[in-house]
Tab-separated table of C-alpha atoms in Angstrom:
chain	number	residue	atom	x	y	z
U	1	MET	CA	72.754	-25.732	252.934
U	2	ASN	CA	76.035	-25.584	254.348
U	3	ARG	CA	78.949	-25.933	252.402
U	4	SER	CA	80.543	-29.516	253.111
U	5	ALA	CA	78.132	-30.642	255.787
U	6	VAL	CA	76.209	-33.284	254.852
U	7	ARG	CA	72.394	-32.456	255.495
U	8	GLU	CA	69.179	-34.544	255.686
U	9	PHE	CA	65.745	-33.246	254.308
U	10	PRO	CA	62.359	-35.036	253.309
U	11	ALA	CA	61.897	-35.388	249.518
U	12	SER	CA	58.281	-35.932	248.944
U	13	CYS	CA	58.698	-35.447	245.302
U	14	ALA	CA	61.100	-38.222	244.544
U	15	GLY	CA	59.636	-41.178	243.675
U	16	VAL	CA	62.258	-44.068	245.030
U	17	THR	CA	61.798	-47.822	245.786
U	18	PRO	CA	63.021	-49.351	248.619
U	19	GLY	CA	66.224	-51.053	247.957
U	20	ALA	CA	67.568	-48.415	245.136
U	21	VAL	CA	69.042	-45.157	245.329
U	22	LEU	CA	68.303	-42.180	243.416
U	23	VAL	CA	71.615	-40.073	242.410
U	24	ALA	CA	70.171	-35.948	241.703
U	25	THR	CA	71.560	-34.562	238.545
U	26	ARG	CA	70.137	-31.488	239.572
U	27	VAL	CA	68.732	-30.622	243.219
U	28	GLY	CA	66.103	-27.583	243.127
U	29	ASP	CA	66.938	-25.046	246.218
U	30	GLN	CA	64.127	-22.639	247.563
U	31	ALA	CA	67.081	-19.890	248.283
U	32	GLN	CA	69.202	-20.588	245.277
U	33	GLY	CA	67.113	-22.120	242.772
U	34	GLY	CA	68.448	-25.122	241.226
U	35	LEU	CA	71.738	-26.384	242.018
U	36	PRO	CA	73.552	-28.517	239.294
U	37	SER	CA	75.417	-31.891	240.041
U	38	PRO	CA	78.455	-32.111	237.907
U	39	ALA	CA	79.393	-34.987	240.027
U	40	ALA	CA	76.273	-37.259	240.076
U	41	GLY	CA	78.199	-39.706	237.765
U	42	LEU	CA	80.927	-40.079	240.907
U	43	VAL	CA	78.618	-40.613	243.286
U	44	GLY	CA	76.256	-43.074	241.239
U	45	ALA	CA	79.628	-45.294	240.765
U	46	LEU	CA	80.672	-45.265	244.407
U	47	LEU	CA	77.822	-46.354	245.125
U	48	GLN	CA	77.162	-49.162	242.614
U	49	ARG	CA	80.552	-50.489	243.945
U	50	LYS	CA	79.513	-50.991	246.939
U	51	GLY	CA	76.566	-52.993	245.232
U	52	GLY	CA	73.952	-50.451	244.823
U	53	GLN	CA	70.976	-50.015	242.390
U	54	VAL	CA	71.186	-46.474	241.210
U	55	ARG	CA	69.138	-44.290	239.209
U	56	TYR	CA	69.896	-40.783	238.012
U	57	ALA	CA	67.292	-37.853	238.173
U	58	PRO	CA	66.750	-34.493	238.932
U	59	VAL	CA	64.871	-33.810	242.317
U	60	PRO	CA	63.020	-30.719	241.947
U	61	HIS	CA	62.652	-29.397	245.524
U	62	TYR	CA	63.330	-30.825	248.873
U	63	ASP	CA	60.750	-30.234	252.019
U	64	ASP	CA	60.991	-28.474	255.283
U	65	PRO	CA	61.911	-31.171	258.026
U	66	VAL	CA	58.212	-30.076	259.941
U	67	HIS	CA	56.493	-31.386	256.867
U	68	ASN	CA	58.189	-34.930	256.820
U	69	ASP	CA	55.841	-37.575	255.195
U	70	GLY	CA	58.056	-40.123	256.029
U	71	GLY	CA	58.341	-41.381	252.230
U	72	ALA	CA	61.891	-40.396	250.703
U	73	VAL	CA	65.027	-38.737	252.484
U	74	LEU	CA	67.376	-36.779	250.772
U	75	PHE	CA	71.350	-36.409	251.438
U	76	VAL	CA	72.983	-33.484	250.238
U	77	ALA	CA	76.115	-31.394	250.717
U	78	THR	CA	77.118	-28.474	248.595
U	79	CYS	CA	80.257	-26.774	247.932
U	80	GLN	CA	81.045	-23.656	245.514
U	81	GLN	CA	82.285	-23.679	241.844
U	82	ARG	CA	84.815	-21.445	240.133
U	83	ASP	CA	82.260	-19.063	239.015
U	84	GLY	CA	80.870	-18.525	242.593
U	85	THR	CA	77.563	-20.193	242.338
U	86	MET	CA	76.853	-23.755	244.038
U	87	ALA	CA	76.700	-27.345	243.538
U	88	ALA	CA	75.754	-30.220	244.932
U	89	VAL	CA	76.307	-33.766	245.577
U	90	ALA	CA	72.674	-35.682	246.568
U	91	ALA	CA	70.965	-38.939	246.964
U	92	VAL	CA	67.776	-40.394	247.993
U	93	THR	CA	66.474	-43.038	249.610
U	94	ALA	CA	62.852	-44.583	250.763
U	95	ALA	CA	63.272	-43.580	254.579
U	96	ALA	CA	62.069	-46.795	255.836
U	97	ASP	CA	65.349	-48.473	253.749
U	98	ARG	CA	68.099	-47.845	256.215
U	99	VAL	CA	70.296	-50.061	254.233
U	100	ALA	CA	70.130	-47.748	250.837
U	101	ALA	CA	69.887	-44.575	253.183
U	102	ALA	CA	73.148	-45.729	255.010
U	103	ALA	CA	74.841	-46.217	252.069
U	104	ALA	CA	73.593	-43.080	250.863
U	105	ARG	CA	74.246	-40.906	253.469
U	106	SER	CA	78.218	-42.606	253.569
U	107	ALA	CA	78.768	-42.108	249.776
U	108	ILE	CA	77.721	-38.416	249.961
U	109	GLN	CA	80.154	-37.797	253.054
U	110	GLU	CA	83.128	-39.619	251.206
U	111	TRP	CA	82.534	-37.044	248.229
U	112	SER	CA	82.214	-34.062	250.265
U	113	ALA	CA	84.952	-35.239	252.533
U	114	VAL	CA	87.193	-33.882	249.096
U	115	PHE	CA	85.671	-30.759	248.273
U	116	ASP	CA	88.754	-28.677	247.626
U	117	THR	CA	89.581	-25.965	245.340
U	118	ARG	CA	91.851	-27.878	242.228
U	119	ARG	CA	93.343	-26.989	239.151
U	120	LEU	CA	93.394	-29.763	236.532
U	121	VAL	CA	96.383	-29.986	234.051
U	122	ALA	CA	95.590	-31.447	230.669
U	123	ALA	CA	97.844	-33.154	228.327
U	124	PRO	CA	96.958	-32.718	224.707
U	125	SER	CA	95.459	-35.457	222.497
U	126	PRO	CA	97.822	-38.303	222.131
U	127	TRP	CA	97.413	-38.352	218.463
U	128	CYS	CA	100.198	-36.332	216.474
U	129	TYR	CA	99.476	-34.302	213.382
U	130	GLY	CA	100.273	-37.137	211.045
U	131	ALA	CA	97.403	-39.506	212.526
U	132	GLN	CA	94.669	-36.589	212.915
U	133	GLN	CA	95.360	-35.564	209.464
U	134	ALA	CA	94.964	-38.942	208.233
U	135	LEU	CA	91.965	-39.400	210.274
U	136	THR	CA	90.530	-36.351	208.334
U	137	ILE	CA	91.432	-37.832	205.091
U	138	ALA	CA	89.982	-40.458	205.785
U	139	ARG	CA	86.269	-38.897	206.435
U	140	ARG	CA	86.494	-36.699	203.398
U	141	ALA	CA	87.308	-40.091	201.216
U	142	ALA	CA	84.200	-41.779	202.785
U	143	GLU	CA	81.858	-38.843	201.761
U	144	GLY	CA	80.271	-40.095	198.437
U	145	ARG	CA	82.204	-43.176	197.694
U	146	ARG	CA	80.030	-46.168	198.450
U	147	THR	CA	83.301	-48.588	199.979
U	148	VAL	CA	86.533	-47.027	201.180
U	149	HIS	CA	89.187	-50.252	202.173
U	150	VAL	CA	91.639	-49.110	204.654
U	151	LEU	CA	94.750	-50.806	204.453
U	152	GLY	CA	96.411	-51.853	207.717
U	153	GLN	CA	95.342	-49.988	211.075
U	154	LEU	CA	93.912	-45.967	211.141
U	155	ALA	CA	95.719	-44.523	213.967
U	156	GLY	CA	92.859	-43.034	216.409
U	157	SER	CA	90.566	-43.500	218.575
U	158	PRO	CA	88.271	-46.222	219.335
U	159	GLU	CA	85.297	-44.269	218.494
U	160	SER	CA	87.028	-43.013	215.820
U	161	VAL	CA	87.945	-46.217	214.484
U	162	SER	CA	84.078	-47.230	214.868
U	163	GLU	CA	82.770	-44.026	213.730
U	164	MET	CA	85.141	-44.738	209.898
U	165	ALA	CA	83.374	-48.566	209.954
U	166	ALA	CA	79.583	-46.657	210.408
U	167	ARG	CA	80.550	-44.395	207.177
U	168	GLY	CA	81.372	-47.336	205.549
U	169	ALA	CA	85.256	-47.956	205.955
U	170	VAL	CA	86.688	-51.925	205.195
U	171	PHE	CA	89.465	-52.804	207.353
U	172	VAL	CA	91.619	-54.981	205.304
U	173	SER	CA	95.119	-56.631	205.682
U	174	SER	CA	96.284	-56.959	201.950
U	175	LEU	CA	94.902	-55.436	198.859
U	176	ALA	CA	93.534	-58.973	197.822
U	177	GLU	CA	90.823	-58.173	200.099
U	178	VAL	CA	89.977	-55.113	197.694
U	179	PRO	CA	87.987	-55.613	194.670
U	180	ASP	CA	89.236	-54.623	191.262
U	181	GLY	CA	88.062	-50.917	191.035
U	182	GLY	CA	87.820	-50.324	194.508
U	183	THR	CA	89.113	-47.433	196.996
U	184	VAL	CA	91.813	-47.907	199.347
U	185	LEU	CA	93.051	-45.382	201.678
U	186	PHE	CA	96.970	-45.701	202.849
U	187	PRO	CA	96.777	-45.062	206.270
U	188	ALA	CA	99.444	-42.505	208.497
U	189	HIS	CA	102.282	-45.534	208.910
U	190	GLY	CA	102.153	-45.932	205.273
U	191	VAL	CA	102.798	-48.960	203.227
U	192	ALA	CA	104.941	-51.122	201.769
U	193	ALA	CA	106.568	-49.957	198.228
U	194	GLU	CA	105.202	-53.459	197.037
U	195	ALA	CA	101.499	-52.212	197.833
U	196	ARG	CA	102.075	-48.988	196.271
U	197	ALA	CA	102.854	-50.800	192.758
U	198	GLU	CA	100.123	-53.490	193.044
U	199	ALA	CA	97.700	-50.961	193.640
U	200	GLU	CA	98.665	-48.881	190.857
U	201	ALA	CA	98.959	-52.024	188.581
U	202	ARG	CA	95.311	-52.949	189.291
U	203	GLY	CA	94.201	-49.553	189.036
U	204	LEU	CA	92.966	-49.079	192.502
U	205	GLU	CA	91.932	-45.873	193.201
U	206	VAL	CA	94.641	-44.852	195.906
U	207	ILE	CA	93.825	-42.540	198.951
U	208	ASP	CA	97.361	-41.430	200.448
U	209	ALA	CA	96.810	-40.465	204.280
U	210	THR	CA	100.907	-41.237	204.781
U	211	CYS	CA	101.956	-38.603	207.218
U	212	PRO	CA	104.448	-36.650	205.873
U	213	LEU	CA	107.183	-37.412	208.326
U	214	VAL	CA	106.812	-41.001	207.121
U	215	ALA	CA	107.046	-40.229	203.703
U	216	ARG	CA	109.878	-38.399	204.178
U	217	THR	CA	111.054	-41.692	205.963
U	218	HIS	CA	110.226	-43.648	203.086
U	219	ALA	CA	112.137	-40.862	200.984
U	220	GLU	CA	115.330	-41.245	202.965
U	221	ALA	CA	115.423	-44.830	203.081
U	222	ARG	CA	115.292	-44.983	199.394
U	223	LYS	CA	118.172	-42.454	198.994
U	224	LEU	CA	120.470	-44.384	201.426
U	225	ALA	CA	119.847	-47.481	199.978
U	226	GLY	CA	120.105	-46.308	196.142
U	227	ARG	CA	123.464	-44.791	196.854
U	228	GLY	CA	124.774	-48.355	198.182
U	229	ASP	CA	124.450	-47.605	202.435
U	230	ASP	CA	123.363	-50.316	204.453
U	231	VAL	CA	120.668	-49.176	206.549
U	232	VAL	CA	119.937	-49.517	210.598
U	233	LEU	CA	116.306	-48.421	211.699
U	234	ILE	CA	116.535	-47.489	215.011
U	235	GLY	CA	112.585	-48.576	216.163
U	236	GLN	CA	110.168	-51.488	217.044
U	237	LEU	CA	110.150	-53.974	214.694
U	238	SER	CA	106.061	-54.621	215.882
U	239	HIS	CA	105.215	-51.283	214.771
U	240	PRO	CA	102.875	-51.008	211.593
U	241	VAL	CA	105.164	-47.719	210.140
U	242	VAL	CA	108.449	-50.113	210.010
U	243	ALA	CA	106.964	-52.288	206.994
U	244	GLY	CA	106.957	-49.587	204.653
U	245	ILE	CA	110.154	-47.882	205.870
U	246	ALA	CA	111.953	-51.285	205.367
U	247	GLY	CA	110.168	-51.646	202.091
U	248	ALA	CA	111.466	-48.378	200.400
U	249	ALA	CA	115.099	-49.455	201.549
U	250	LEU	CA	115.351	-52.089	198.889
U	251	GLY	CA	116.336	-55.095	201.402
U	252	ARG	CA	118.850	-53.418	202.810
U	253	ILE	CA	117.608	-52.113	206.300
U	254	SER	CA	118.108	-53.703	209.438
U	255	VAL	CA	115.885	-52.562	212.773
U	256	VAL	CA	117.217	-52.533	216.192
U	257	SER	CA	115.540	-51.358	219.022
U	258	THR	CA	118.437	-51.612	222.020
U	259	PRO	CA	122.548	-51.072	222.279
U	260	ALA	CA	122.722	-54.805	222.380
U	261	GLY	CA	120.730	-55.458	219.125
U	262	THR	CA	123.677	-53.535	217.357
U	263	SER	CA	126.097	-56.358	218.280
U	264	GLY	CA	124.366	-58.490	215.653
U	265	LEU	CA	124.607	-56.832	212.534
U	266	GLN	CA	126.134	-57.380	209.358
U	267	VAL	CA	126.841	-55.138	206.707
U	268	ALA	CA	128.702	-55.194	203.358
U	269	ASP	CA	130.883	-52.373	204.122
U	270	SER	CA	131.347	-50.683	207.603
U	271	ARG	CA	132.245	-47.457	206.006
U	272	ARG	CA	128.970	-47.153	204.581
U	273	VAL	CA	126.427	-47.393	206.987
U	274	SER	CA	123.590	-44.681	208.070
U	275	TYR	CA	120.999	-44.756	210.498
U	276	LEU	CA	116.985	-43.700	210.540
U	277	LEU	CA	114.978	-43.095	213.520
U	278	GLN	CA	111.363	-44.764	213.316
U	279	PRO	CA	108.910	-41.640	213.234
U	280	GLY	CA	106.748	-42.179	216.631
U	281	ILE	CA	109.457	-43.347	219.036
U	282	PRO	CA	111.489	-40.519	221.298
U	283	VAL	CA	114.280	-39.135	219.683
U	284	GLU	CA	116.300	-39.076	223.457
U	285	GLU	CA	115.501	-42.593	223.778
U	286	SER	CA	117.614	-43.602	220.554
U	287	ALA	CA	120.766	-42.280	222.014
U	288	GLY	CA	122.142	-45.639	223.423
U	289	VAL	CA	121.499	-47.202	220.331
U	290	THR	CA	123.274	-44.586	218.503
U	291	ALA	CA	126.138	-44.582	220.991
U	292	ALA	CA	126.797	-48.217	220.091
U	293	LEU	CA	126.089	-47.909	216.366
U	294	ARG	CA	129.161	-45.238	216.275
U	295	SER	CA	131.232	-47.412	218.627
U	296	ARG	CA	130.943	-50.201	216.160
U	297	PHE	CA	130.850	-47.996	212.603
U	298	PRO	CA	133.046	-45.169	213.184
U	299	ALA	CA	131.747	-43.820	209.915
U	300	LEU	CA	128.109	-44.366	210.733
U	301	ARG	CA	125.993	-41.516	209.136
U	302	SER	CA	123.385	-39.808	211.060
U	303	GLN	CA	119.773	-38.751	209.314
U	304	HIS	CA	119.277	-34.909	209.065
U	305	PRO	CA	117.433	-33.824	212.871
U	306	ASP	CA	115.087	-31.985	210.395
U	307	GLY	CA	113.829	-35.253	209.342
U	308	PHE	CA	113.101	-36.583	213.404
U	309	CYS	CA	109.325	-36.820	214.673
U	310	TYR	CA	109.388	-35.006	217.864
U	311	ALA	CA	105.903	-35.558	218.294
U	312	ALA	CA	106.924	-39.121	220.990
U	313	SER	CA	109.509	-36.725	222.755
U	314	ASP	CA	107.188	-33.902	222.981
U	315	ARG	CA	104.757	-36.187	224.578
U	316	VAL	CA	107.214	-37.570	227.023
U	317	GLU	CA	108.148	-34.147	228.210
U	318	THR	CA	104.881	-33.183	228.666
U	319	ILE	CA	103.940	-36.118	230.877
U	320	ARG	CA	106.757	-35.172	233.031
U	321	ALA	CA	106.230	-31.236	233.181
U	322	MET	CA	102.752	-32.177	234.317
U	323	ALA	CA	104.328	-35.004	236.708
U	324	ALA	CA	106.499	-31.919	238.391
U	325	GLY	CA	103.320	-29.816	239.308
U	326	CYS	CA	100.509	-32.040	239.945
U	327	ASP	CA	99.887	-34.498	243.445
U	328	VAL	CA	98.290	-37.426	240.914
U	329	ILE	CA	97.849	-37.585	237.063
U	330	PHE	CA	94.917	-39.678	235.825
U	331	VAL	CA	96.312	-41.788	232.823
U	332	LEU	CA	93.053	-42.577	230.614
U	333	GLY	CA	92.730	-45.566	228.741
U	334	SER	CA	92.537	-49.595	229.452
U	335	PRO	CA	94.543	-50.837	232.025
U	336	ASP	CA	96.212	-53.775	229.572
U	337	SER	CA	97.129	-51.224	226.948
U	338	PRO	CA	100.591	-50.870	226.343
U	339	ASP	CA	100.657	-47.142	226.021
U	340	THR	CA	98.538	-46.737	229.141
U	341	ARG	CA	101.117	-48.667	231.091
U	342	GLN	CA	103.997	-46.443	229.558
U	343	LEU	CA	102.239	-43.362	230.472
U	344	SER	CA	101.850	-45.070	233.712
U	345	ALA	CA	105.184	-45.472	234.672
U	346	LEU	CA	106.658	-42.530	232.824
U	347	ALA	CA	104.243	-40.394	235.428
U	348	ARG	CA	105.411	-42.421	238.426
U	349	SER	CA	109.315	-42.036	237.510
U	350	SER	CA	108.667	-38.438	237.143
U	351	GLY	CA	107.292	-38.276	240.886
U	352	ALA	CA	103.525	-38.364	240.484
U	353	ARG	CA	100.965	-41.026	241.628
U	354	ALA	CA	99.511	-42.342	238.588
U	355	GLN	CA	95.875	-43.980	238.793
U	356	VAL	CA	94.349	-45.109	235.392
U	357	VAL	CA	91.162	-44.771	234.611
U	358	SER	CA	89.495	-46.439	231.921
U	359	GLU	CA	85.898	-45.256	233.063
U	360	LEU	CA	84.546	-42.157	234.858
U	361	GLY	CA	83.594	-44.982	237.737
U	362	ASP	CA	87.247	-45.755	238.151
U	363	VAL	CA	87.753	-42.117	240.358
U	364	VAL	CA	87.210	-42.797	243.905
U	365	PRO	CA	87.170	-40.451	246.977
U	366	ALA	CA	90.615	-41.502	248.139
U	367	MET	CA	92.034	-41.031	244.785
U	368	LEU	CA	91.518	-36.851	245.214
U	369	ALA	CA	92.264	-36.521	249.319
U	370	GLY	CA	94.635	-33.942	249.679
U	371	VAL	CA	94.724	-33.160	246.177
U	372	THR	CA	94.860	-30.160	244.848
U	373	ALA	CA	96.362	-30.096	241.559
U	374	VAL	CA	95.446	-33.398	239.043
U	375	GLY	CA	97.262	-33.994	235.659
U	376	VAL	CA	95.054	-35.793	232.926
U	377	ALA	CA	96.699	-37.519	230.435
U	378	GLU	CA	95.174	-39.859	227.403
U	379	SER	CA	96.289	-43.005	226.467
U	380	THR	CA	95.502	-44.252	222.817
U	381	SER	CA	93.048	-46.868	224.362
U	382	ALA	CA	91.209	-43.667	225.584
U	383	SER	CA	87.196	-43.160	224.913
U	384	HIS	CA	87.386	-40.149	223.262
U	385	ALA	CA	84.519	-38.621	225.699
U	386	LEU	CA	86.251	-39.425	229.132
U	387	ALA	CA	88.337	-36.501	229.409
U	388	ALA	CA	85.067	-34.312	229.591
U	389	GLU	CA	83.449	-36.211	231.191
U	390	LEU	CA	85.982	-36.452	234.274
U	391	THR	CA	86.671	-32.758	233.791
U	392	GLY	CA	83.195	-32.278	234.469
U	393	ALA	CA	82.354	-34.291	237.263
U	394	LEU	CA	85.559	-32.678	238.838
U	395	SER	CA	83.890	-29.327	238.717
U	396	GLY	CA	81.168	-30.595	240.987
U	397	LEU	CA	83.903	-31.130	243.612
U	398	GLY	CA	84.725	-27.571	244.136
U	399	PRO	CA	86.269	-24.599	242.685
U	400	LEU	CA	87.993	-25.924	239.524
U	401	SER	CA	90.508	-24.196	237.330
U	402	VAL	CA	91.326	-26.222	234.002
U	403	LEU	CA	94.660	-25.669	232.418
U	404	SER	CA	96.152	-27.451	229.338
U	405	ARG	CA	100.301	-28.292	229.200
U	406	ARG	CA	101.782	-28.921	226.299
U	407	VAL	CA	105.938	-29.137	225.636
U	408	SER	CA	106.423	-28.500	221.765
U	409	THR	CA	108.943	-28.548	219.435
U	410	GLU	CA	109.430	-26.256	216.697
U	411	ILE	CA	112.709	-26.515	214.138
U	412	VAL	CA	113.652	-23.035	213.420
U	413	GLY	CA	113.204	-22.078	209.645
U	414	ALA	CA	110.989	-24.830	208.870
U	415	PRO	CA	107.548	-23.477	209.504
U	416	ASP	CA	105.285	-25.917	207.392
U	417	ARG	CA	106.997	-28.678	209.324
U	418	LYS	CA	104.500	-30.256	211.427
U	419	SER	CA	105.300	-33.182	214.043
């Protein structure tokens, strides 16, 4: 078998019915033994996109052309992998089925045309330390308990949320849905002080998985309101973290997201105004709002920068760093997800092409033509397994080096702080 050249062989060992295409997951080779086909899913998805009927199976061996029995035909192309071994993309059809055979040959040709040496640059998980810690706490809580009620949203991948539901977790929007004597888990976003007081008054078992930085922002809001300040929270009113922070400020808090939003603020004393940043937003994006606040309230007091959550800032800078060195960035997740759209826009504004991939079959050969550096960034809506599936498939298209890139902010002198 020659690298990149599409070859045709009889394949009497492969049973395939007219109208269908068998995509090889492994191809037997007399000289090199079995050749893996990591990109089989890409080949099959391309055929299905064109309306073909596809099934997957290994092809134990192919036949010498002089012994062609005319039953089935194998179309195959091979490429080298990173470790020097060979991989294949291959498909089998009934020899007499000209339509299926043409489609199979075309699919193998299209994928073999983008065989190349590449590097894949992967961004870290979209879930910050606080969200990951909360999920760990939730899993532990579900062990040995009949039911754990999660108040609000559990930050995690769709599979993680489904996993918790399978473990017996029940997601509720209010404590009224938790029976007396029940167990309630406060998620990473935290909850309002009223919910804490109600849970204590009812004697519920409380498992607090609030992110440490969110809890710190709650404490800061209480302190500022307690000393008589009007508090401005720079963030998004719809974000689930806001309710808990607002509840901690005893009715003395306003939420603004844009510089224009500061014009309507009403305060009791312009000399006693402080601001906080909502955990989960990039710190740098608050600069315009902060400047507008200082213009209106020159005595504005700032939250100490040690209390900022830098996870979102680090994620933004990671995508920018990836975009600078990648031809294309695959943004994994639902195209309807706001997080997916934001990551895609960020990648494009940073100079890279962005392609949204919700499942492996969304990747087509044209996306990889001339591409030697691929970025992969997961949105919060991405399937937990998709990144690994995509990496495995791309390894079947030529030597692939996999790198991890992460921009990380550390506060000097605060070794235990997580963001």
